[in-house]
Coordinates of C-alpha atoms and ligand atoms in Angstrom, one line a residue:
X1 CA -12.3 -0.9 5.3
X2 CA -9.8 -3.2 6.5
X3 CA -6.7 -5.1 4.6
X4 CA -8.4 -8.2 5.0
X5 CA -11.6 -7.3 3.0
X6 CA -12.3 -9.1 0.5
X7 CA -10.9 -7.8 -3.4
X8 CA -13.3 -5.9 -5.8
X9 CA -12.9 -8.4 -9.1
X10 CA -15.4 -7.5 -11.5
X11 CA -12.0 -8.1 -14.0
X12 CA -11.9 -9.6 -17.8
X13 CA -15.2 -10.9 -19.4
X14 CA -12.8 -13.9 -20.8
X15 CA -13.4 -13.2 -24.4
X16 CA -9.6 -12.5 -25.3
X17 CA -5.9 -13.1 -23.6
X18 CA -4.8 -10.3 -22.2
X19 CA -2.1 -8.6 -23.7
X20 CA 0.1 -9.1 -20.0
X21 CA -0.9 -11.1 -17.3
X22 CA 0.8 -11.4 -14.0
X23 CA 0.1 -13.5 -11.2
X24 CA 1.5 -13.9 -7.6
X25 CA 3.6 -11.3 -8.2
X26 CA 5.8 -10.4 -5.0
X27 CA 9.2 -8.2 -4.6
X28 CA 10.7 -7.0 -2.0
X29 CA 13.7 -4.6 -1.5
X30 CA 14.9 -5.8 1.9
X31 CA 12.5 -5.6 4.6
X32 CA 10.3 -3.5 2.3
X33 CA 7.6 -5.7 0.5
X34 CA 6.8 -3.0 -2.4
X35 CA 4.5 -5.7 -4.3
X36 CA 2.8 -8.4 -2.1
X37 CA 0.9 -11.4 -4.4
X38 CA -0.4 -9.2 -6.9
X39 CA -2.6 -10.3 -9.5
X40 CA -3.5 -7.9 -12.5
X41 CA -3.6 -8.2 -16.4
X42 CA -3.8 -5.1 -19.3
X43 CA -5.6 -6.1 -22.6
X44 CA -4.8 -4.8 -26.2
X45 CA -7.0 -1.6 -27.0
X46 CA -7.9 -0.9 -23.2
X47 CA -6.0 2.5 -21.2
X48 CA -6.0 0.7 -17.5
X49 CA -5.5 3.1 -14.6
X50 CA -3.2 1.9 -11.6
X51 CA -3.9 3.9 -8.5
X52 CA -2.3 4.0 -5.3
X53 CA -0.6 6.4 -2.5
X54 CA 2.8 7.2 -2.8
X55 CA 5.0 3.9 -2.0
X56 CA 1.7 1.7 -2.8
X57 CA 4.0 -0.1 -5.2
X58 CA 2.7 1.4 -8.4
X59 CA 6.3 1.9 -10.4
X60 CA 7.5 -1.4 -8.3
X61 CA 5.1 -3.4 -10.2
X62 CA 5.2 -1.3 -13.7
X63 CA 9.4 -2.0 -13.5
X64 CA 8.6 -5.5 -12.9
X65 CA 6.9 -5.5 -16.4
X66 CA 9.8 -3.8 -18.1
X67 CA 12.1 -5.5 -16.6
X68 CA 14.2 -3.1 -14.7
X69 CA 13.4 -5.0 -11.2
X70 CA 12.7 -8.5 -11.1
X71 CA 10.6 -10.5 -9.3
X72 CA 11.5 -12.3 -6.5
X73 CA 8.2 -14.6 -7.0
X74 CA 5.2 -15.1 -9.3
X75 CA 4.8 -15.3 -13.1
X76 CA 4.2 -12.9 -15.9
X77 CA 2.4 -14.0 -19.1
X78 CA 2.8 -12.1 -22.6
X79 CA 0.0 -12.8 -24.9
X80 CA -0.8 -16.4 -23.1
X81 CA 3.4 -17.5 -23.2
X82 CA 5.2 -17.1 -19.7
X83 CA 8.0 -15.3 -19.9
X84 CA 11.0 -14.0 -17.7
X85 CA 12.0 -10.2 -18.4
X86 CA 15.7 -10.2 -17.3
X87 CA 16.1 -6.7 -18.8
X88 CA 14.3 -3.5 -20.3
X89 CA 16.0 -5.0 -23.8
X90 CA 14.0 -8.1 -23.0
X91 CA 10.5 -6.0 -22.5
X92 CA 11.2 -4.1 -25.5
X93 CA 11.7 -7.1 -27.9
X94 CA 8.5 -8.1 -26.1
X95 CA 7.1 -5.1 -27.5
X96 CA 6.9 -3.8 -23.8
X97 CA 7.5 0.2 -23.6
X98 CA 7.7 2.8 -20.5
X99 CA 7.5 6.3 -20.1
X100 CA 9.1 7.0 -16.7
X101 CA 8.5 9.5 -13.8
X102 CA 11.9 11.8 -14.7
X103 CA 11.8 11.8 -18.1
X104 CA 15.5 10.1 -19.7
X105 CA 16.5 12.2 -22.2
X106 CA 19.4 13.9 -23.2
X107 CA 18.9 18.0 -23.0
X108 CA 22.1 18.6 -25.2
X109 CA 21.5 16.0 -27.5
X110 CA 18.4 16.1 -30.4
X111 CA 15.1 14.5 -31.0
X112 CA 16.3 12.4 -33.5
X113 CA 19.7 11.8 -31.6
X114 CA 18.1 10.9 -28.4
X115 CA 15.5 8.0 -30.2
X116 CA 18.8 6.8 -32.2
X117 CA 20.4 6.4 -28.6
X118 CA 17.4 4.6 -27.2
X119 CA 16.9 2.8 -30.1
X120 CA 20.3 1.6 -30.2
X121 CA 20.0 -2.4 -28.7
X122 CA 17.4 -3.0 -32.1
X123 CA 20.1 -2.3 -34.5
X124 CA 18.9 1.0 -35.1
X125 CA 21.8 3.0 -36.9
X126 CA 22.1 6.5 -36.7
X127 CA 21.9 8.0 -40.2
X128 CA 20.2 11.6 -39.6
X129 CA 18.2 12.1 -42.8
X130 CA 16.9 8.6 -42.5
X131 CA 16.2 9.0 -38.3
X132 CA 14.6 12.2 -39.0
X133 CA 12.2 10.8 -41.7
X134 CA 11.3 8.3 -39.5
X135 CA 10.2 10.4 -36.5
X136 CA 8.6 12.7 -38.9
X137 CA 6.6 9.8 -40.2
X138 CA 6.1 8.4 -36.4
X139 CA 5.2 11.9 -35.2
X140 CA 2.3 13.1 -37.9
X141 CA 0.7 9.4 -37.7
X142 CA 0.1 10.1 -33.6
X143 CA -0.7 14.0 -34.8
X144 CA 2.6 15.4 -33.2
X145 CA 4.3 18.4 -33.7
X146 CA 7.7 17.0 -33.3
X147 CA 10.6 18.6 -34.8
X148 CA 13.2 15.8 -34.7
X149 CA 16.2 18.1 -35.2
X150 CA 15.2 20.1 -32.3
X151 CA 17.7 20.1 -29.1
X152 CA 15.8 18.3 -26.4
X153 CA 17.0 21.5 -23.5
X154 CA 14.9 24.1 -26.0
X155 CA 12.0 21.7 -25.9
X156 CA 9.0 22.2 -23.3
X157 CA 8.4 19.2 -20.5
X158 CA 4.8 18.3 -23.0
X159 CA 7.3 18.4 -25.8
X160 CA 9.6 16.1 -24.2
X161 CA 7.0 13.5 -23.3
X162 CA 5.8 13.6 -26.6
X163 CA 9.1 12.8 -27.3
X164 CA 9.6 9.5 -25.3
X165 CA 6.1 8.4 -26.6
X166 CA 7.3 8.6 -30.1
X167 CA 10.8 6.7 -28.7
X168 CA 8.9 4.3 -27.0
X169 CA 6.2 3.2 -30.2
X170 CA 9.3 3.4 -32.3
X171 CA 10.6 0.7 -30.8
X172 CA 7.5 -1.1 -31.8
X173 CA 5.8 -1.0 -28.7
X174 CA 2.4 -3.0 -28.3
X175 CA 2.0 -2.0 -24.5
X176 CA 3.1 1.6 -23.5
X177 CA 3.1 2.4 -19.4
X178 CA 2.9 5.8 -18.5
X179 CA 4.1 6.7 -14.6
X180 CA 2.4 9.2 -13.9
X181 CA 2.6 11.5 -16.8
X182 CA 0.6 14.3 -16.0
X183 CA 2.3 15.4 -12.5
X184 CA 4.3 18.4 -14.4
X185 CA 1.7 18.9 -17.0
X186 CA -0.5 21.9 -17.5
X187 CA -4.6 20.7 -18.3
X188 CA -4.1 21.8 -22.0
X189 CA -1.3 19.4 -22.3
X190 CA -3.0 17.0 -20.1
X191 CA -5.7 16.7 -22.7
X192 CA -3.0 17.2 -25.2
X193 CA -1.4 13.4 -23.9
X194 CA -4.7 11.8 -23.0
X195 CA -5.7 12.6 -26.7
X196 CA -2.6 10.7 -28.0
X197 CA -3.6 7.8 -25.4
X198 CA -6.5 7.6 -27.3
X199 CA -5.1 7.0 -30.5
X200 CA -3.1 4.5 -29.0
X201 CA -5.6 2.6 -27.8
X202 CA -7.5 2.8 -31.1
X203 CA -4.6 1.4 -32.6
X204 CA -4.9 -1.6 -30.5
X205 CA -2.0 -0.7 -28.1
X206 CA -2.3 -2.0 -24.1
X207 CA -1.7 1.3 -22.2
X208 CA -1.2 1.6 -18.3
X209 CA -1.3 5.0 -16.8
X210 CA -0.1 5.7 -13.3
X211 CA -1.7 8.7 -11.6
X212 CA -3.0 9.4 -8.5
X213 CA -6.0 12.0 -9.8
X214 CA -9.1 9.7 -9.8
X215 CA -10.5 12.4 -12.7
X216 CA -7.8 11.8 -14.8
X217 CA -8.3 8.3 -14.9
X218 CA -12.4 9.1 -15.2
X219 CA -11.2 10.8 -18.4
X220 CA -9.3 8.3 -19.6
X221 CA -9.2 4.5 -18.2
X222 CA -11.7 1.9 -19.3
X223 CA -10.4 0.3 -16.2
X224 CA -8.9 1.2 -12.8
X225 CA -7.3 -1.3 -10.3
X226 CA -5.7 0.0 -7.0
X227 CA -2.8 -0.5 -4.7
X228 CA -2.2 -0.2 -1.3
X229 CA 0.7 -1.3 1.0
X230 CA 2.3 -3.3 -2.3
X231 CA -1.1 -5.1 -2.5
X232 CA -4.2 -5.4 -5.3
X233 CA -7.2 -3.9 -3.0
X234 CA -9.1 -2.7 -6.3
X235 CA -8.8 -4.9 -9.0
X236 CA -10.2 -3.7 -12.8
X237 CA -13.2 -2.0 -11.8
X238 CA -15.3 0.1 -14.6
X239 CA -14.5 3.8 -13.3
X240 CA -18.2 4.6 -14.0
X241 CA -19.3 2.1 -11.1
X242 CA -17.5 3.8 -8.2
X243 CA -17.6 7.2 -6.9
X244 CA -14.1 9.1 -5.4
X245 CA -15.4 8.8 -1.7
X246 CA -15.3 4.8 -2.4
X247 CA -12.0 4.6 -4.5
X248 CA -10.1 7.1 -2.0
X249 CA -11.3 4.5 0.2
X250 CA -9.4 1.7 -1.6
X251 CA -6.4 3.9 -1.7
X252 CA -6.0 5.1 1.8
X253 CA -8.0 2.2 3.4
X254 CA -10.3 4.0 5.8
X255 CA -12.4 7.7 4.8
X256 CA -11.0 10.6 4.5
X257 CA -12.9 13.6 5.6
X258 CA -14.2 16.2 2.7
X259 CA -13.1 19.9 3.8
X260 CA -15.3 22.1 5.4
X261 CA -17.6 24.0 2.3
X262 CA -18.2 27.0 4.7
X263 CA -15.8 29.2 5.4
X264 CA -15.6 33.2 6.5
X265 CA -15.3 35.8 4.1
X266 CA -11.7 36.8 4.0
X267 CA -10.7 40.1 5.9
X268 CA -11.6 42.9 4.0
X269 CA -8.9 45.3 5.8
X270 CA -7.4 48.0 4.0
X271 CA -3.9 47.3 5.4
X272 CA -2.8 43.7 4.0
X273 CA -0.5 41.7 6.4
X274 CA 1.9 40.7 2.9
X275 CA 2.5 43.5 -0.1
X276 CA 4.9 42.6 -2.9
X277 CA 5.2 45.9 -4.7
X278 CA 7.2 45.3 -8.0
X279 CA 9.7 43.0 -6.6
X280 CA 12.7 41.6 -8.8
X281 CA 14.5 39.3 -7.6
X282 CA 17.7 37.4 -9.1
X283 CA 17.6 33.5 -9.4
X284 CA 20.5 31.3 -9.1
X285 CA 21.8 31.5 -12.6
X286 CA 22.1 35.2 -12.6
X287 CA 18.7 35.6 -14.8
X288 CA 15.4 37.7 -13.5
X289 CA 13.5 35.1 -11.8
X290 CA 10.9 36.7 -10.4
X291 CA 9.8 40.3 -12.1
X292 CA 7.7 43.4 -11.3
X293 CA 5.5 41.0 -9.5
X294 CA 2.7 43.2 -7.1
X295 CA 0.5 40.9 -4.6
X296 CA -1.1 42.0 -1.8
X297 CA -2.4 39.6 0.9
X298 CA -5.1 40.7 3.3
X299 CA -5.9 39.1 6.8
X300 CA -7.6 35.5 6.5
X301 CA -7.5 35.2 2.9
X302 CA -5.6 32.3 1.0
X303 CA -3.8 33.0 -2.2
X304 CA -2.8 30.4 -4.3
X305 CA 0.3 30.5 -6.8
X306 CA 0.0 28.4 -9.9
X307 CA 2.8 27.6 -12.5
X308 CA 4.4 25.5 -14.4
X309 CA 7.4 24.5 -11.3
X310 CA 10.5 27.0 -12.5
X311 CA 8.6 29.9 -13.1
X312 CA 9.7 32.0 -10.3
X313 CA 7.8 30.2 -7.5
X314 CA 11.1 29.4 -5.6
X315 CA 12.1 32.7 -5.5
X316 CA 9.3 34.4 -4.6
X317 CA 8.7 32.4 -1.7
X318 CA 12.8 32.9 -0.8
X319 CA 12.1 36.4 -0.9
X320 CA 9.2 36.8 0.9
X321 CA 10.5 35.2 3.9
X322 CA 13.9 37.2 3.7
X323 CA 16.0 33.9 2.0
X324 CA 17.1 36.0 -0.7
X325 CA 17.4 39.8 -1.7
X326 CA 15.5 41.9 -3.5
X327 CA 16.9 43.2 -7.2
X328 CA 14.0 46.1 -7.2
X329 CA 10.5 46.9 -5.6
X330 CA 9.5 46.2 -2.0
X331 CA 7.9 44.0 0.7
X332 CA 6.3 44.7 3.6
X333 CA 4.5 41.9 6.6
X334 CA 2.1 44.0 8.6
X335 CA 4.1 47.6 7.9
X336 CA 7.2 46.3 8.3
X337 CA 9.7 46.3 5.5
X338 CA 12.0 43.2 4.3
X339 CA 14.5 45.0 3.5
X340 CA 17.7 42.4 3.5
X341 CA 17.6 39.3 3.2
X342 CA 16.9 38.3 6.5
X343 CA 15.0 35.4 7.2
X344 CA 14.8 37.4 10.7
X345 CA 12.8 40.0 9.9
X346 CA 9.9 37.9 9.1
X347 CA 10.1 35.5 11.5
X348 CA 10.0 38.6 14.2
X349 CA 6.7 39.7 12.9
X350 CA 5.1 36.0 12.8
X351 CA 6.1 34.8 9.1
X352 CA 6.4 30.8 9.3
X353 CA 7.6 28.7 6.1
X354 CA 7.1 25.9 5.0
X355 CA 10.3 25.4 2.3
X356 CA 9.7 23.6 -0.9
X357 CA 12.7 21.3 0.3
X358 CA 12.7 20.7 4.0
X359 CA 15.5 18.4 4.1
X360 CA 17.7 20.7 2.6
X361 CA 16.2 23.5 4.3
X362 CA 15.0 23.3 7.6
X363 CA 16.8 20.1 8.9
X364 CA 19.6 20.6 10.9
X365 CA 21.4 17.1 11.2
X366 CA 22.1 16.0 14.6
X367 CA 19.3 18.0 16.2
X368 CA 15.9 15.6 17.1
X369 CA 12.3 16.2 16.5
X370 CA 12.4 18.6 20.3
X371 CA 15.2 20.3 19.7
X372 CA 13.9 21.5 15.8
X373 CA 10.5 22.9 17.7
X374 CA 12.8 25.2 20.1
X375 CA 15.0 26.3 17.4
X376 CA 11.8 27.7 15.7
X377 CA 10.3 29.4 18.8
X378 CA 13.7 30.2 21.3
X379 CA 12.1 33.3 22.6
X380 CA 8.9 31.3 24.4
X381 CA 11.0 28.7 25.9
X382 CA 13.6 30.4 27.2
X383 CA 15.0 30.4 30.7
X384 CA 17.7 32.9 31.8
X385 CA 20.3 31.8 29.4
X386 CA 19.2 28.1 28.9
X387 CA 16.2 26.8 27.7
X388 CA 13.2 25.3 29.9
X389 CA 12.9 21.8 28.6
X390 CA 10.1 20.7 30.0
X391 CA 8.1 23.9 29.0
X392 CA 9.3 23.0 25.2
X393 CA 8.1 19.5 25.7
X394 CA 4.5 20.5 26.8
X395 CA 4.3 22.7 23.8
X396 CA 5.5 20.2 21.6
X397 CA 2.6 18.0 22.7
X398 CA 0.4 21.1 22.3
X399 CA 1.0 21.4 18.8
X400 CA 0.8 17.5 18.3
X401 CA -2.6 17.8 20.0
X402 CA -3.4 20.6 17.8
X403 CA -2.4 19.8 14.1
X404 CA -2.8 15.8 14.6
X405 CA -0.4 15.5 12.1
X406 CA 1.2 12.4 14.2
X407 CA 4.7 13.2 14.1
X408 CA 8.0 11.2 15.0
X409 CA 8.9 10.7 18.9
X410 CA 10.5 14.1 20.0
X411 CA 14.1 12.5 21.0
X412 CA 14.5 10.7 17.3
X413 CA 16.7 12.8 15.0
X414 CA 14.6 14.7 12.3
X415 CA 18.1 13.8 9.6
X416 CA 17.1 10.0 10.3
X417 CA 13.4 10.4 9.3
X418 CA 12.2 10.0 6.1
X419 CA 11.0 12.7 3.7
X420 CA 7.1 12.5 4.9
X421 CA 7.7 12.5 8.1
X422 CA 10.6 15.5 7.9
X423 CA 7.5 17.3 6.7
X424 CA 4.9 16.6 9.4
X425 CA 7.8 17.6 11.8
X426 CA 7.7 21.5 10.0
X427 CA 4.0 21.4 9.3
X428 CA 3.1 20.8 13.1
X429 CA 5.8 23.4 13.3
X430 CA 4.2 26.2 11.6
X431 CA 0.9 25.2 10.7
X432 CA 0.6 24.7 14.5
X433 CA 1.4 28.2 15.4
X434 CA -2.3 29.9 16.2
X435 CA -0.4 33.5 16.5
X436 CA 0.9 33.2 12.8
X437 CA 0.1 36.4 10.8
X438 CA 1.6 35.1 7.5
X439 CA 2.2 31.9 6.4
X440 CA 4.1 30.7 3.2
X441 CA 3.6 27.5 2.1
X442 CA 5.8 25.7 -0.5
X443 CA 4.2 22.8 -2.1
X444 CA 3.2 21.5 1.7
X445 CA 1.7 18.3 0.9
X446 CA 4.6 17.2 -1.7
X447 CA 5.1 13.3 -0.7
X448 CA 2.5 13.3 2.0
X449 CA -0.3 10.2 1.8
X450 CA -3.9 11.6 1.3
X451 CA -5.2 11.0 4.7
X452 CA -2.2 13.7 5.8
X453 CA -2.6 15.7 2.4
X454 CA -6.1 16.5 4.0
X455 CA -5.3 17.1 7.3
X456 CA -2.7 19.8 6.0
X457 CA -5.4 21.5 3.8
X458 CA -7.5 21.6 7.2
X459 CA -4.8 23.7 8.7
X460 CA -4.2 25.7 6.1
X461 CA -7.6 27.2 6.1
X462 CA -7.8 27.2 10.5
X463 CA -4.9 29.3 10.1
X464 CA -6.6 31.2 7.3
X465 CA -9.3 31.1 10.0
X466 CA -7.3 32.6 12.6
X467 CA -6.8 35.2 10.3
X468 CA -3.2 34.8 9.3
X469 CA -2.4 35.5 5.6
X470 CA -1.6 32.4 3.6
X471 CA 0.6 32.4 0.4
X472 CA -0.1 28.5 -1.1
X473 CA 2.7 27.5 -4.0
X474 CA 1.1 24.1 -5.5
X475 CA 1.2 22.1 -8.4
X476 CA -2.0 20.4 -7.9
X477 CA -4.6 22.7 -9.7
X478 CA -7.4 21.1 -7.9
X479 CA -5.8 21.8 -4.4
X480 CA -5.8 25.8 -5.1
X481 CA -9.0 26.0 -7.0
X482 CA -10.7 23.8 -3.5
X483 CA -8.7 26.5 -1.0
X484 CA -7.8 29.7 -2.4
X485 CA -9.4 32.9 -2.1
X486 CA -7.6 33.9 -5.4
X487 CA -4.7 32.4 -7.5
X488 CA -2.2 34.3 -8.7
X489 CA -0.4 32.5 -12.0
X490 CA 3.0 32.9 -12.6
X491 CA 4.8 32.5 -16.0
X492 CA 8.6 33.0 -17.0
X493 CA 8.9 35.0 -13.7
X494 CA 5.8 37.6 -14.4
X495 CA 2.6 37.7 -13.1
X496 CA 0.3 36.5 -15.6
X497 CA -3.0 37.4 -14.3
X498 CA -4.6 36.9 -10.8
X499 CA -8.0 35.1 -10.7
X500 CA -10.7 33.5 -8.5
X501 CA -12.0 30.2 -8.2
X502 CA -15.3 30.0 -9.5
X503 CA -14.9 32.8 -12.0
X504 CA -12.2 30.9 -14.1
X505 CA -12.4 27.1 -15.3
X506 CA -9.0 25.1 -14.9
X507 CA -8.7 25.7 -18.7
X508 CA -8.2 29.6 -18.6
X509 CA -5.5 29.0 -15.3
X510 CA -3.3 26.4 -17.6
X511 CA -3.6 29.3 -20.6
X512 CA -2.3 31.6 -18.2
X513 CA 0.6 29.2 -16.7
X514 CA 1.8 28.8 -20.9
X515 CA 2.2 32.4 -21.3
X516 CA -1.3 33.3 -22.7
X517 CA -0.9 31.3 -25.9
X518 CA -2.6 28.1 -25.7
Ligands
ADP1 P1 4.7 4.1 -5.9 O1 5.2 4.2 -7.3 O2 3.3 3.6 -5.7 O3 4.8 5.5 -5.2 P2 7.0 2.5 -5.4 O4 6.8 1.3 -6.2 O5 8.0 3.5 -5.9 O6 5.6 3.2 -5.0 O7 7.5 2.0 -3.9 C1 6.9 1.0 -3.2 C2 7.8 0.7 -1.9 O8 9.0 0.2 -2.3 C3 8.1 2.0 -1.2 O9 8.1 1.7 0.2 C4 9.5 2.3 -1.6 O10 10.2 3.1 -0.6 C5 10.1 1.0 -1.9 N1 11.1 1.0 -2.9 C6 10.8 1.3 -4.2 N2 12.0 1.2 -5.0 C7 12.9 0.8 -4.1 C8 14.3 0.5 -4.3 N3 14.9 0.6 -5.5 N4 15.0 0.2 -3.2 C9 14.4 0.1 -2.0 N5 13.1 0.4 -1.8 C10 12.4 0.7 -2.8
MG2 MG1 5.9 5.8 -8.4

């Protein structure tokens, strides 16, 4: 597929005026043209799926409708009438609502202090018995559990979103857009919100969710229109007519490879290269982060670690790689102990990392795309005190060869590039490195386009392959069921159980990321 094909329209059997309508819609945000001419309309009682890459445009174009950017050309009809949506005030009284990405609530602040905030601009006035009623009332008719006098920092992330759907119907929305609102979600609370989109729609309301998980929008869209490069390539296509090989298509505008289904048995040796024996280990607030957590990693297996992001993830993988010191138990990579925390130790016995935060992390400003490569391997390059440039530079295109993860010129600084490409600098880094005997990967494809999500998953299971032991912290449920030998769940810091794909359904990991209780 090219960008010049021709766009799927199999769009509106004109029996009714959409609830929106835009047309020609372009913005740009300097030399950046995040929507390009797009077309695209949402009708009353229909969910409609927007799909896209990261930086397609999708929140461009959603922030367009609300009112939060505006457009530097093309029209946007409400019910038939044009209108011009100077603000999110504007959308609101339009009966326009959004959900965002970070969720905009108040932690210190209550339910029914935080919808009185919001609410605010339609002469809502704050009279607590009266609020409270009110939610109560909005909460049981959409079959919510909402506690309006609750503090919002006691209530779970589900909780919360439930929270800003209640805020955003409150305001007497007829259209509700959801940007991506299952990326933090575990599937019982998925199905949780897609049942409340439901009801929604049966209600008549126009609903546009943002997601980038084609079955998610199987579940739930009636229609599905795609983005790519700021432009329409997809345009309200029945999700029953297309299969995922053809809509990643649309997305990423040429195939992308399926992973290899065959794959060696892991090593079944007796000594495992990774064992975490009843580590504890501090987090940053002074609480227990991680405890009494045992995991043993054998050669050439992948194990997965699932969780709802905060449950002792980061400080596993900190402590693992020697970034931060054991309260109790031990670790050992191939027989040798981490004792300190030493981010030495593991790097002598061929631990590579790939941090949840690279820029924070692994960048050192100044230093360019070269120059990052040596720091990570001094010993092989070295020459008498200095360092043999030219030697770095043919291993540099080694690993470029190798991974074909297309990274950045080696003289531009790594500081300057942005956050995709900081991250194909360290995964050409360490997923390049054939000798690794453990390797710890933080959420690796975090930000990376699917084309490049692939290719990392490739390497992943070559080094897996080459018989290194990978440790895999995702968020993407389907990711560790597809590469994982066995997934270890964490919750609140404990291990909650340790399972294997095709043993468990997605269902039984999510009841094990909520504590057991759902
Ligand atoms: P998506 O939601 O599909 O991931 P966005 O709409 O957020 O994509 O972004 C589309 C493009 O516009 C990206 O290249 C992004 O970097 C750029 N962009 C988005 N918002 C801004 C902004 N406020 N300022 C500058 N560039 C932006
Ligand atoms: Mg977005």
């Amino acid at each position: 597929m090219t960008d010049t094909d021709t766009v799927i329209d199999l769009a509106t059997p004109e029996t009714a005026t959409p609830f929106i309508e835009v047309r020609g819609l372009t913005k740009r945000f300097g030399e950046v043209l995040a929507n390009s001419d797009v077309a695209f309309d949402v009708r009353s009682g229909e969910v409609h799926a927007l799909l896209g890459e990261n930086g397609a445009g999708k929140s461009t174009l959603m922030k367009l409708l609300y009112g939060v950017y505006h457009a530097d050309e093309g029209e946007i009809l409400v019910q038939g009438e044009p209108v011009t949506i100077s603000s999110p005030a504007v959308a609101r009284d339009l009966g326009i609502g959004m959900v965002f990405q970070d969720l905009r609530l108040v932690p210190a602040f209550t339910v029914a202090e935080n919808i009185s905030i919001a609410l605010a601009d339609q002469g809502f006035v704050y009279r607590r018995g009266a609020v409270e009623a009110q939610i109560s009332a909005a909460a049981s008719e959409m079959g919510f559990d909402v506690d309006p006098g609750a503090l919002v920092r006691h209530l779970a992330i589900g909780e919360r979103q439930r929270v800003e759907i209640l805020k955003v119907l409150m305001a007497g929305a007829r259209m509700v857009i959801l940007d991506e609102p299952t990326s933090v979600l575990a599937p019982q609370e998925v199905d949780a919100l897609f049942a409340a989109i439901s009801e929604l729609r049966a209600k008549g309301l126009a609903i546009v969710i943002i997601t980038h998980k084609l079955h998610e929008a199987r579940a739930i869209a009636d229609r599905v229109t795609v983005l790519r490069g700021g432009r329409i390539v997809a345009r309200g296509i029945d999700p029953t007519t297309i299969d995922d090989r053809e809509l990643i298509g649309h997305m990423v505008g040429r195939e992308v490879p399926a992973l290899p289904a065959e794959r060696p048995a892991p090593g079944q040796s007796p000594d495992p290269v990774l064992r975490v024996a009843g580590i504890t280990v501090g987090g940053d607030g002074g609480h227990t982060a991680v405890r009494d957590v045992h995991l043993d990693i054998a050669p050439g297996e992948l194990v997965g670690v699932a969780g709802v992001s905060g449950n002792g993830q980061r400080e596993l993988f900190e402590a693992v790689l020697g970034l931060r010191s054991l309260g109790g138990g031990t670790i050992t990579i191939d027989g040798t102990p981490v004792r300190k925390a030493d981010p030495r130790i593991a790097i002598a016995v061929g631990g590579v990392g790939i941090p949840e935060d690279p820029l924070a992390h692994s960048v050192v400003p100044g230093l360019n795309v070269l120059e990052h490569m040596v720091l990570a391997d001094l010993g092989s390059v070295r020459k008498g005190v200095g360092i043999d440039w030219d030697r770095a530079r043919d291993q540099l295109a080694q690993l470029d060869e190798r991974t074909q993860l297309r990274i950045a010129a080696s003289h531009r600084e790594v500081a300057s590039l942005s956050g995709g490409n900081v991250q194909r600098v360290i995964l050409t880094r360490t997923l390049g490195d054939v000798d690794a005997r453990l390797v710890l990967a933080a959420y690796p494809s975090r930000g990376l386009d699917i084309a490049t999500t692939r290719r990392t998953q490739e390497l992943l299971l070559e080094r897996r392959a080459s018989g290194a032991a990978v440790l895999l912290i995702s968020e993407d449920l389907d990711e560790l069921l597809e590469l994982s030998d066995r997934i270890a769940v964490l919750h609140a810091g404990e291990l909650a159980g340790i399972v294997r794909p095709g043993e468990v359904d997605r269902y039984e990991i999510g009841r094990l990321m909520l504590g057991g209780n759902e």
